[in-house]
Amino acid sequence: MHPLPTKSRVPAISRLLAFAGFIGMAGCASTQPAGTPTDKRWLVTGSLLYVAPDRPPLANAWLLVNGDKIEAVGTGTPPAAGSAGAKACNGGVIAAGFQNSHVHFTDDSFAHAATRAPGELEQSLAGMLTRFGYTTVVDTGSQLANTTALRQRIASGAVLGPEILTAGSPLYPHNGIPFYLRQLPPAVLRQLAQPASAAEAISTVRRNLADGANGTKLFVAAPIGQGEIRRMNPQIASAAADETHRLGGLVMVHPTDPDGVRSAVAAGADIIVHTTIDPAGSSWDAQLIAGMVARKVSVVPTLKLWRYELDKEHVPAAVREKIVGLAERQLKAYIDAGGQVLFGTDVGYMTDFDPADEYSLMAQAGMTPMQILASLTTGPAARWRKEALRGRLEAGMAADLVVLNGDPAADVKRFADVKCTFGAGRLLFQREGF
């Protein structure tokens, strides 16, 4: 199968209405993953430990791991256990492992994942993901066979990396491939699903989930050029969503604009994978937001993405901030209404991997540090029905944890200042110099 090529440069402001979130690039990691603690039973200590976002942190805390599970959490004098690899991570602020709910494994550095050298894959995974504390990620668009091969190698222990959930290849409107994808080779374009009927959409969903996808991504609206947005037939979108739910998957939707958000909600979306920006000034009204909250639709803001794209177009700072401010207001209205937010950055498409600015923009939109922590931990765990396994640091939970160099309650950018990352009890990343 052909690897998916990188997305072309955005040619105009109108392009900002509909990023594919499907094809992209990634850079190289500067630091290799660090390996695994040598003991089955080991200990890490911290100045603070966040059991969960809705509980006060524990001071002078410790966490005991046994295999791939947390055995105990406490304060004061820790039990006698540990390995040299884990001790190097002591002294920071400990939290449950983070989930990035919008990534892409489409860069050439992830190609041929079934046979690529483990060290090469681990370097790419560290550069894009584990050095920022991500122990679980949601791939919202990639070549499914390659991504499931990468997932299998991580799950088997052959490659150190995060747990991967994937939507595989998205479904587009009939004859609705976005204009910025039309330069792809014909063989690749033929692989992009554009169902013309509900039956065709159902067949595609069944095939994708049978091949290992955890859900379905729908482009309910796609820009096809000259200002036209082609929209997915509502019956087709609903059929794809219903079949995904019947098979136990989640439905993720790329909305493009506020009307796309309305279509997503009507179709039965579980997750809206972007906020929207619109130079014309339309936004999410109170009725739309109320409907989203009532139907328990989650939102991945991707606020930094808008600055990233506008900066590439050399949009003046004042104009850029006005446009980004629209997405921030959408997020604020949504959290004020009680909506669930899932953290995500669109890395893999976006080549600036550092999420510090995303945390700052979320705070600027009105999210508290603990709401941001929830969007990284308990929120996505509940959304993916894994709350009994991950998202909190308690006995019996998966040993997915991140050690930060400072308290994010004092500065949300500390969420990006990672000392060590552990996934299933394995040390996935350790910052050099600590």
CSV table of C-alpha atoms in Angstrom, one decimal:
chain,number,residue,atom,x,y,z
A,1,MET,CA,0.0,0.0,0.0
A,2,HIS,CA,1.1,3.5,-0.7
A,3,PRO,CA,2.3,5.6,2.3
A,4,LEU,CA,0.2,8.7,2.8
A,5,PRO,CA,2.1,11.8,1.6
A,6,THR,CA,2.4,15.0,3.6
A,7,LYS,CA,-0.2,17.8,3.5
A,8,SER,CA,0.5,20.7,1.2
A,9,ARG,CA,0.9,24.3,2.5
A,10,VAL,CA,-2.3,26.1,3.2
A,11,PRO,CA,-2.8,28.5,0.2
A,12,ALA,CA,-5.4,30.9,1.6
A,13,ILE,CA,-7.5,31.8,4.7
A,14,SER,CA,-10.4,29.8,3.2
A,15,ARG,CA,-8.4,26.6,3.7
A,16,LEU,CA,-8.4,27.2,7.4
A,17,LEU,CA,-12.0,26.0,7.5
A,18,ALA,CA,-11.2,22.4,6.9
A,19,PHE,CA,-7.9,20.8,7.8
A,20,ALA,CA,-8.0,17.1,6.8
A,21,GLY,CA,-6.1,16.1,10.0
A,22,PHE,CA,-5.2,13.0,7.9
A,23,ILE,CA,-1.8,13.4,6.4
A,24,GLY,CA,1.2,15.2,7.8
A,25,MET,CA,4.8,15.3,8.9
A,26,ALA,CA,6.8,14.6,12.0
A,27,GLY,CA,10.3,15.5,13.1
A,28,CYS,CA,13.0,13.5,14.8
A,29,ALA,CA,13.3,13.0,18.5
A,30,SER,CA,16.3,14.5,20.3
A,31,THR,CA,16.3,11.9,23.1
A,32,GLN,CA,16.0,8.1,22.9
A,33,PRO,CA,13.5,6.3,25.2
A,34,ALA,CA,15.2,5.3,28.4
A,35,GLY,CA,14.4,1.6,28.8
A,36,THR,CA,12.7,-0.3,31.6
A,37,PRO,CA,13.2,-0.6,35.4
A,38,THR,CA,15.1,-3.8,36.1
A,39,ASP,CA,12.9,-4.9,38.9
A,40,LYS,CA,9.3,-6.1,38.6
A,41,ARG,CA,8.5,-4.2,41.8
A,42,TRP,CA,9.8,-0.7,42.0
A,43,LEU,CA,9.1,2.7,43.6
A,44,VAL,CA,9.1,6.3,42.5
A,45,THR,CA,8.8,9.2,44.9
A,46,GLY,CA,7.6,12.8,44.4
A,47,SER,CA,7.3,16.2,46.0
A,48,LEU,CA,3.6,16.0,44.9
A,49,LEU,CA,1.4,13.3,43.6
A,50,TYR,CA,-2.0,14.0,41.9
A,51,VAL,CA,-4.2,10.9,42.4
A,52,ALA,CA,-6.9,12.5,40.3
A,53,PRO,CA,-7.9,16.0,39.1
A,54,ASP,CA,-10.8,16.2,41.6
A,55,ARG,CA,-8.6,15.3,44.6
A,56,PRO,CA,-6.0,17.4,46.4
A,57,PRO,CA,-2.4,16.4,45.7
A,58,LEU,CA,-0.4,14.3,48.1
A,59,ALA,CA,2.8,15.9,49.4
A,60,ASN,CA,6.0,13.9,49.9
A,61,ALA,CA,4.3,11.0,48.2
A,62,TRP,CA,5.4,7.7,46.8
A,63,LEU,CA,4.0,5.2,44.3
A,64,LEU,CA,4.8,1.5,44.2
A,65,VAL,CA,4.6,-0.4,40.9
A,66,ASN,CA,4.4,-4.2,40.6
A,67,GLY,CA,4.7,-5.3,37.0
A,68,ASP,CA,2.3,-3.3,34.9
A,69,LYS,CA,0.0,-2.2,37.8
A,70,ILE,CA,0.1,0.2,40.6
A,71,GLU,CA,0.4,-1.7,43.9
A,72,ALA,CA,0.1,1.2,46.4
A,73,VAL,CA,0.2,4.9,46.8
A,74,GLY,CA,1.1,6.7,50.0
A,75,THR,CA,2.9,9.5,51.8
A,76,GLY,CA,5.8,9.6,54.3
A,77,THR,CA,8.3,6.8,54.6
A,78,PRO,CA,8.1,4.6,51.4
A,79,PRO,CA,8.3,0.8,51.4
A,80,ALA,CA,11.7,-0.8,50.5
A,81,ALA,CA,11.5,-1.3,46.8
A,82,GLY,CA,12.9,0.1,43.6
A,83,SER,CA,15.4,0.0,40.8
A,84,ALA,CA,18.1,2.3,39.6
A,85,GLY,CA,16.1,3.1,36.5
A,86,ALA,CA,13.1,4.3,38.5
A,87,LYS,CA,15.1,6.1,41.2
A,88,ALA,CA,16.4,8.5,38.5
A,89,CYS,CA,12.9,9.8,38.2
A,90,ASN,CA,12.4,10.7,41.9
A,91,GLY,CA,11.6,14.1,43.2
A,92,GLY,CA,9.2,15.5,40.7
A,93,VAL,CA,5.4,15.9,40.5
A,94,ILE,CA,3.7,12.7,39.7
A,95,ALA,CA,0.4,12.4,37.7
A,96,ALA,CA,-1.4,9.7,35.7
A,97,GLY,CA,-0.2,9.2,32.2
A,98,PHE,CA,-1.5,11.7,29.7
A,99,GLN,CA,-3.7,11.0,26.6
A,100,ASN,CA,-3.3,13.0,23.4
A,101,SER,CA,-6.6,12.6,21.7
A,102,HIS,CA,-5.6,13.9,18.3
A,103,VAL,CA,-2.4,12.6,16.6
A,104,HIS,CA,-1.4,11.1,13.3
A,105,PHE,CA,1.1,8.3,12.4
A,106,THR,CA,1.5,9.5,8.8
A,107,ASP,CA,5.1,10.6,8.7
A,108,ASP,CA,7.7,8.6,6.8
A,109,SER,CA,9.5,7.9,10.2
A,110,PHE,CA,6.6,5.6,11.0
A,111,ALA,CA,6.4,3.9,7.6
A,112,HIS,CA,7.0,0.2,7.4
A,113,ALA,CA,6.2,-0.1,11.1
A,114,ALA,CA,6.0,-3.9,11.0
A,115,THR,CA,9.7,-4.3,10.0
A,116,ARG,CA,11.4,-1.0,11.0
A,117,ALA,CA,14.1,-1.1,13.6
A,118,PRO,CA,12.8,-0.7,17.1
A,119,GLY,CA,15.2,2.0,17.9
A,120,GLU,CA,14.1,4.1,14.9
A,121,LEU,CA,10.5,3.8,15.9
A,122,GLU,CA,11.2,4.6,19.5
A,123,GLN,CA,13.1,7.7,18.6
A,124,SER,CA,10.2,9.0,16.5
A,125,LEU,CA,7.7,8.1,19.3
A,126,ALA,CA,9.8,9.9,21.9
A,127,GLY,CA,10.2,12.9,19.8
A,128,MET,CA,6.5,13.3,19.0
A,129,LEU,CA,4.8,11.8,22.1
A,130,THR,CA,6.4,10.1,25.1
A,131,ARG,CA,8.7,13.0,25.9
A,132,PHE,CA,5.5,15.0,26.6
A,133,GLY,CA,4.0,12.4,29.0
A,134,TYR,CA,1.6,10.7,26.5
A,135,THR,CA,1.0,7.1,27.5
A,136,THR,CA,-2.1,6.8,25.4
A,137,VAL,CA,-2.8,8.4,22.0
A,138,VAL,CA,-5.7,8.5,19.5
A,139,ASP,CA,-4.7,8.4,15.9
A,140,THR,CA,-7.5,10.2,14.1
A,141,GLY,CA,-6.4,9.4,10.5
A,142,SER,CA,-3.6,7.2,9.1
A,143,GLN,CA,-3.0,4.1,7.0
A,144,LEU,CA,-4.7,1.5,9.2
A,145,ALA,CA,-2.5,-1.5,8.4
A,146,ASN,CA,0.7,0.4,9.3
A,147,THR,CA,-0.7,1.9,12.4
A,148,THR,CA,-2.1,-1.4,13.7
A,149,ALA,CA,1.4,-3.0,13.0
A,150,LEU,CA,3.0,-0.2,15.1
A,151,ARG,CA,0.4,-0.8,17.9
A,152,GLN,CA,1.0,-4.5,17.9
A,153,ARG,CA,4.8,-4.1,18.3
A,154,ILE,CA,4.3,-1.7,21.2
A,155,ALA,CA,1.7,-4.0,22.9
A,156,SER,CA,4.1,-7.0,22.5
A,157,GLY,CA,6.9,-5.1,24.2
A,158,ALA,CA,9.1,-5.1,21.1
A,159,VAL,CA,8.9,-1.3,20.8
A,160,LEU,CA,8.6,1.2,23.7
A,161,GLY,CA,5.7,3.6,23.1
A,162,PRO,CA,2.2,4.7,24.1
A,163,GLU,CA,-0.9,2.7,23.8
A,164,ILE,CA,-2.5,3.5,20.4
A,165,LEU,CA,-6.2,3.9,19.6
A,166,THR,CA,-6.9,4.6,15.9
A,167,ALA,CA,-9.7,5.6,13.5
A,168,GLY,CA,-7.8,4.4,10.5
A,169,SER,CA,-8.7,6.2,7.3
A,170,PRO,CA,-11.6,8.7,7.4
A,171,LEU,CA,-14.8,8.6,5.4
A,172,TYR,CA,-15.4,11.6,3.2
A,173,PRO,CA,-18.6,12.9,1.5
A,174,HIS,CA,-19.4,11.4,-1.9
A,175,ASN,CA,-17.2,13.1,-4.5
A,176,GLY,CA,-16.0,15.2,-1.6
A,177,ILE,CA,-12.2,14.8,-1.4
A,178,PRO,CA,-10.9,18.1,-0.1
A,179,PHE,CA,-9.2,20.2,-2.8
A,180,TYR,CA,-5.9,20.1,-1.0
A,181,LEU,CA,-5.7,16.3,-1.3
A,182,ARG,CA,-6.3,16.1,-5.1
A,183,GLN,CA,-2.6,16.2,-5.9
A,184,LEU,CA,-2.2,12.7,-4.3
A,185,PRO,CA,-1.4,9.8,-6.6
A,186,PRO,CA,-4.5,8.2,-8.1
A,187,ALA,CA,-3.8,4.9,-6.3
A,188,VAL,CA,-3.9,6.7,-3.0
A,189,LEU,CA,-7.0,8.7,-3.9
A,190,ARG,CA,-8.8,5.5,-4.7
A,191,GLN,CA,-8.2,4.3,-1.2
A,192,LEU,CA,-10.1,7.3,0.4
A,193,ALA,CA,-13.7,6.2,1.2
A,194,GLN,CA,-16.4,8.4,-0.2
A,195,PRO,CA,-19.6,6.4,0.4
A,196,ALA,CA,-22.4,7.1,-2.0
A,197,SER,CA,-25.0,5.2,0.1
A,198,ALA,CA,-25.7,4.1,3.7
A,199,ALA,CA,-25.0,0.5,2.8
A,200,GLU,CA,-21.5,1.5,1.4
A,201,ALA,CA,-20.7,3.5,4.6
A,202,ILE,CA,-21.7,0.5,6.8
A,203,SER,CA,-19.6,-1.8,4.7
A,204,THR,CA,-16.6,0.5,5.1
A,205,VAL,CA,-17.1,0.9,8.8
A,206,ARG,CA,-17.3,-2.9,9.3
A,207,ARG,CA,-14.1,-3.5,7.3
A,208,ASN,CA,-12.2,-0.8,9.2
A,209,LEU,CA,-13.2,-2.1,12.6
A,210,ALA,CA,-12.6,-5.7,11.6
A,211,ASP,CA,-9.1,-4.6,10.5
A,212,GLY,CA,-8.3,-3.1,13.9
A,213,ALA,CA,-9.8,0.4,14.0
A,214,ASN,CA,-11.2,1.5,17.4
A,215,GLY,CA,-13.7,3.9,15.8
A,216,THR,CA,-14.6,5.9,12.7
A,217,LYS,CA,-13.7,9.4,11.6
A,218,LEU,CA,-16.2,11.2,9.5
A,219,PHE,CA,-15.6,14.4,7.4
A,220,VAL,CA,-19.2,15.6,7.5
A,221,ALA,CA,-18.0,18.7,5.5
A,222,ALA,CA,-15.2,19.0,3.1
A,223,PRO,CA,-13.9,22.0,1.1
A,224,ILE,CA,-13.7,21.1,-2.6
A,225,GLY,CA,-12.5,24.4,-3.9
A,226,GLN,CA,-13.7,27.9,-4.9
A,227,GLY,CA,-15.4,28.4,-1.5
A,228,GLU,CA,-17.6,25.3,-1.8
A,229,ILE,CA,-18.0,22.9,1.1
A,230,ARG,CA,-19.4,19.5,0.2
A,231,ARG,CA,-21.4,17.9,3.0
A,232,MET,CA,-21.9,14.3,3.8
A,233,ASN,CA,-25.5,13.1,3.3
A,234,PRO,CA,-27.1,13.0,6.8
A,235,GLN,CA,-28.4,9.4,6.3
A,236,ILE,CA,-24.9,8.2,5.3
A,237,ALA,CA,-23.3,9.9,8.3
A,238,SER,CA,-25.9,8.5,10.7
A,239,ALA,CA,-25.6,5.0,9.2
A,240,ALA,CA,-21.8,5.1,9.6
A,241,ALA,CA,-22.1,6.3,13.2
A,242,ASP,CA,-24.8,3.8,14.1
A,243,GLU,CA,-22.7,0.9,12.8
A,244,THR,CA,-19.6,2.1,14.6
A,245,HIS,CA,-21.6,2.2,17.8
A,246,ARG,CA,-23.1,-1.2,17.2
A,247,LEU,CA,-19.6,-2.6,16.9
A,248,GLY,CA,-18.4,-0.9,20.0
A,249,GLY,CA,-16.4,2.0,18.5
A,250,LEU,CA,-16.5,5.7,18.9
A,251,VAL,CA,-17.3,8.3,16.2
A,252,MET,CA,-14.9,11.1,15.7
A,253,VAL,CA,-15.9,14.0,13.4
A,254,HIS,CA,-14.0,16.7,11.6
A,255,PRO,CA,-16.6,19.5,11.5
A,256,THR,CA,-15.0,22.3,9.3
A,257,ASP,CA,-17.5,24.9,10.4
A,258,PRO,CA,-20.4,25.4,12.8
A,259,ASP,CA,-22.9,23.8,10.4
A,260,GLY,CA,-20.5,20.8,10.4
A,261,VAL,CA,-20.7,20.7,14.2
A,262,ARG,CA,-24.5,20.6,13.9
A,263,SER,CA,-24.3,17.8,11.4
A,264,ALA,CA,-21.9,15.9,13.6
A,265,VAL,CA,-24.2,16.1,16.6
A,266,ALA,CA,-27.3,15.0,14.6
A,267,ALA,CA,-25.4,12.0,13.2
A,268,GLY,CA,-24.4,10.8,16.7
A,269,ALA,CA,-20.8,11.9,17.0
A,270,ASP,CA,-18.9,11.1,20.2
A,271,ILE,CA,-16.0,13.4,19.7
A,272,ILE,CA,-15.6,16.6,17.7
A,273,VAL,CA,-11.9,16.6,16.9
A,274,HIS,CA,-11.5,20.4,16.4
A,275,THR,CA,-13.0,23.7,17.4
A,276,THR,CA,-13.7,25.8,14.3
A,277,ILE,CA,-12.6,29.1,13.0
A,278,ASP,CA,-14.4,31.3,10.5
A,279,PRO,CA,-13.3,34.7,9.2
A,280,ALA,CA,-16.9,35.5,8.7
A,281,GLY,CA,-17.4,35.4,12.4
A,282,SER,CA,-20.1,32.7,12.8
A,283,SER,CA,-19.6,30.5,15.9
A,284,TRP,CA,-21.3,27.9,18.2
A,285,ASP,CA,-24.5,29.3,19.5
A,286,ALA,CA,-26.1,28.5,22.8
A,287,GLN,CA,-28.6,26.0,21.3
A,288,LEU,CA,-25.8,24.1,19.5
A,289,ILE,CA,-23.7,23.9,22.7
A,290,ALA,CA,-26.7,22.8,24.8
A,291,GLY,CA,-27.3,20.0,22.3
A,292,MET,CA,-23.7,18.9,22.3
A,293,VAL,CA,-23.7,18.7,26.1
A,294,ALA,CA,-27.0,16.9,26.3
A,295,ARG,CA,-25.7,14.3,23.9
A,296,LYS,CA,-22.4,14.0,25.8
A,297,VAL,CA,-20.3,15.0,22.8
A,298,SER,CA,-16.6,15.6,23.7
A,299,VAL,CA,-14.5,18.3,22.1
A,300,VAL,CA,-10.8,18.3,21.3
A,301,PRO,CA,-9.9,22.1,21.0
A,302,THR,CA,-6.6,22.0,19.0
A,303,LEU,CA,-6.2,25.7,19.7
A,304,LYS,CA,-2.5,25.9,18.9
A,305,LEU,CA,-3.3,24.5,15.4
A,306,TRP,CA,-5.0,27.7,14.4
A,307,ARG,CA,-2.0,29.8,15.3
A,308,TYR,CA,0.3,27.4,13.6
A,309,GLU,CA,-1.6,27.6,10.3
A,310,LEU,CA,-2.2,31.4,10.5
A,311,ASP,CA,1.5,31.9,11.1
A,312,LYS,CA,2.4,29.9,8.0
A,313,GLU,CA,0.3,32.3,6.1
A,314,HIS,CA,2.0,35.3,7.7
A,315,VAL,CA,-1.3,36.6,9.0
A,316,PRO,CA,-0.7,39.8,11.1
A,317,ALA,CA,-0.6,39.0,14.8
A,318,ALA,CA,-3.6,41.2,15.6
A,319,VAL,CA,-5.8,39.4,13.0
A,320,ARG,CA,-4.5,36.0,14.0
A,321,GLU,CA,-5.3,36.6,17.6
A,322,LYS,CA,-8.8,37.8,16.7
A,323,ILE,CA,-9.4,34.6,14.7
A,324,VAL,CA,-7.9,32.3,17.4
A,325,GLY,CA,-10.0,34.2,20.0
A,326,LEU,CA,-13.2,32.8,18.3
A,327,ALA,CA,-12.1,29.3,19.0
A,328,GLU,CA,-11.2,30.2,22.5
A,329,ARG,CA,-14.7,31.6,23.0
A,330,GLN,CA,-16.2,28.4,21.7
A,331,LEU,CA,-14.2,26.4,24.2
A,332,LYS,CA,-15.1,28.7,27.1
A,333,ALA,CA,-18.8,28.5,26.3
A,334,TYR,CA,-18.5,24.7,26.1
A,335,ILE,CA,-16.8,24.3,29.4
A,336,ASP,CA,-19.1,26.8,31.1
A,337,ALA,CA,-22.0,24.6,29.9
A,338,GLY,CA,-20.5,21.5,31.4
A,339,GLY,CA,-19.1,20.0,28.2
A,340,GLN,CA,-16.3,17.4,28.3
A,341,VAL,CA,-12.9,18.5,26.8
A,342,LEU,CA,-10.3,16.1,25.6
A,343,PHE,CA,-6.7,17.3,25.2
A,344,GLY,CA,-5.3,16.9,21.7
A,345,THR,CA,-2.8,18.7,19.4
A,346,ASP,CA,-3.0,17.3,15.9
A,347,VAL,CA,0.7,16.4,16.0
A,348,GLY,CA,1.8,14.3,13.1
A,349,TYR,CA,0.1,16.9,10.9
A,350,MET,CA,1.5,19.7,13.0
A,351,THR,CA,5.3,19.5,13.1
A,352,ASP,CA,5.7,21.7,16.2
A,353,PHE,CA,5.3,18.9,18.8
A,354,ASP,CA,5.7,21.0,22.0
A,355,PRO,CA,2.2,21.3,23.7
A,356,ALA,CA,3.1,24.1,26.1
A,357,ASP,CA,1.3,26.7,24.1
A,358,GLU,CA,-1.8,24.5,23.8
A,359,TYR,CA,-1.9,24.4,27.6
A,360,SER,CA,-1.6,28.2,27.8
A,361,LEU,CA,-4.3,28.7,25.3
A,362,MET,CA,-6.7,26.4,27.1
A,363,ALA,CA,-6.0,28.3,30.3
A,364,GLN,CA,-6.5,31.6,28.5
A,365,ALA,CA,-9.9,30.2,27.3
A,366,GLY,CA,-10.9,29.7,31.0
A,367,MET,CA,-9.8,26.2,31.8
A,368,THR,CA,-8.3,25.6,35.3
A,369,PRO,CA,-5.2,23.5,35.7
A,370,MET,CA,-7.2,20.7,37.1
A,371,GLN,CA,-9.7,20.9,34.2
A,372,ILE,CA,-6.7,20.6,31.9
A,373,LEU,CA,-5.4,17.6,33.9
A,374,ALA,CA,-8.9,16.0,33.6
A,375,SER,CA,-8.7,16.5,29.8
A,376,LEU,CA,-5.5,14.6,29.8
A,377,THR,CA,-6.4,11.8,32.2
A,378,THR,CA,-9.8,11.0,33.7
A,379,GLY,CA,-11.8,12.6,30.8
A,380,PRO,CA,-10.4,10.5,28.0
A,381,ALA,CA,-10.3,7.3,30.2
A,382,ALA,CA,-14.0,7.7,30.7
A,383,ARG,CA,-14.7,8.6,27.1
A,384,TRP,CA,-13.0,5.4,25.9
A,385,ARG,CA,-14.6,3.3,28.7
A,386,LYS,CA,-11.3,2.7,30.4
A,387,GLU,CA,-11.9,4.5,33.7
A,388,ALA,CA,-11.4,1.3,35.7
A,389,LEU,CA,-7.9,0.9,34.2
A,390,ARG,CA,-6.3,4.3,33.7
A,391,GLY,CA,-6.6,8.0,34.4
A,392,ARG,CA,-6.0,7.9,38.2
A,393,LEU,CA,-3.1,6.8,40.4
A,394,GLU,CA,-4.6,4.2,42.7
A,395,ALA,CA,-3.9,0.6,43.6
A,396,GLY,CA,-4.9,-1.8,40.8
A,397,MET,CA,-4.7,0.8,38.0
A,398,ALA,CA,-2.4,0.6,35.1
A,399,ALA,CA,1.1,1.8,35.9
A,400,ASP,CA,0.8,4.7,33.4
A,401,LEU,CA,2.3,7.8,34.9
A,402,VAL,CA,4.2,11.0,34.2
A,403,VAL,CA,6.8,12.7,36.4
A,404,LEU,CA,6.9,16.5,35.8
A,405,ASN,CA,9.6,18.9,36.8
A,406,GLY,CA,7.2,21.4,38.5
A,407,ASP,CA,3.6,21.8,39.6
A,408,PRO,CA,1.2,22.6,36.7
A,409,ALA,CA,-1.2,24.1,39.2
A,410,ALA,CA,1.3,27.0,39.5
A,411,ASP,CA,2.0,27.2,35.7
A,412,VAL,CA,0.1,25.1,33.2
A,413,LYS,CA,3.1,25.0,30.9
A,414,ARG,CA,4.6,22.6,33.5
A,415,PHE,CA,2.3,20.0,31.9
A,416,ALA,CA,4.8,19.9,29.1
A,417,ASP,CA,7.9,19.8,31.3
A,418,VAL,CA,8.3,16.1,31.6
A,419,LYS,CA,11.1,14.3,33.5
A,420,CYS,CA,10.0,10.7,33.0
A,421,THR,CA,7.1,8.8,31.3
A,422,PHE,CA,6.1,5.3,32.3
A,423,GLY,CA,3.6,3.2,30.3
A,424,ALA,CA,2.4,-0.2,31.7
A,425,GLY,CA,5.2,-0.1,34.2
A,426,ARG,CA,7.9,0.5,31.5
A,427,LEU,CA,10.1,3.5,31.4
A,428,LEU,CA,9.3,5.0,28.0
A,429,PHE,CA,11.2,8.3,28.4
A,430,GLN,CA,13.7,10.0,30.7
A,431,ARG,CA,14.8,13.5,30.2
A,432,GLU,CA,18.6,13.8,29.8
A,433,GLY,CA,20.4,15.6,32.5
A,434,PHE,CA,18.2,14.5,35.4
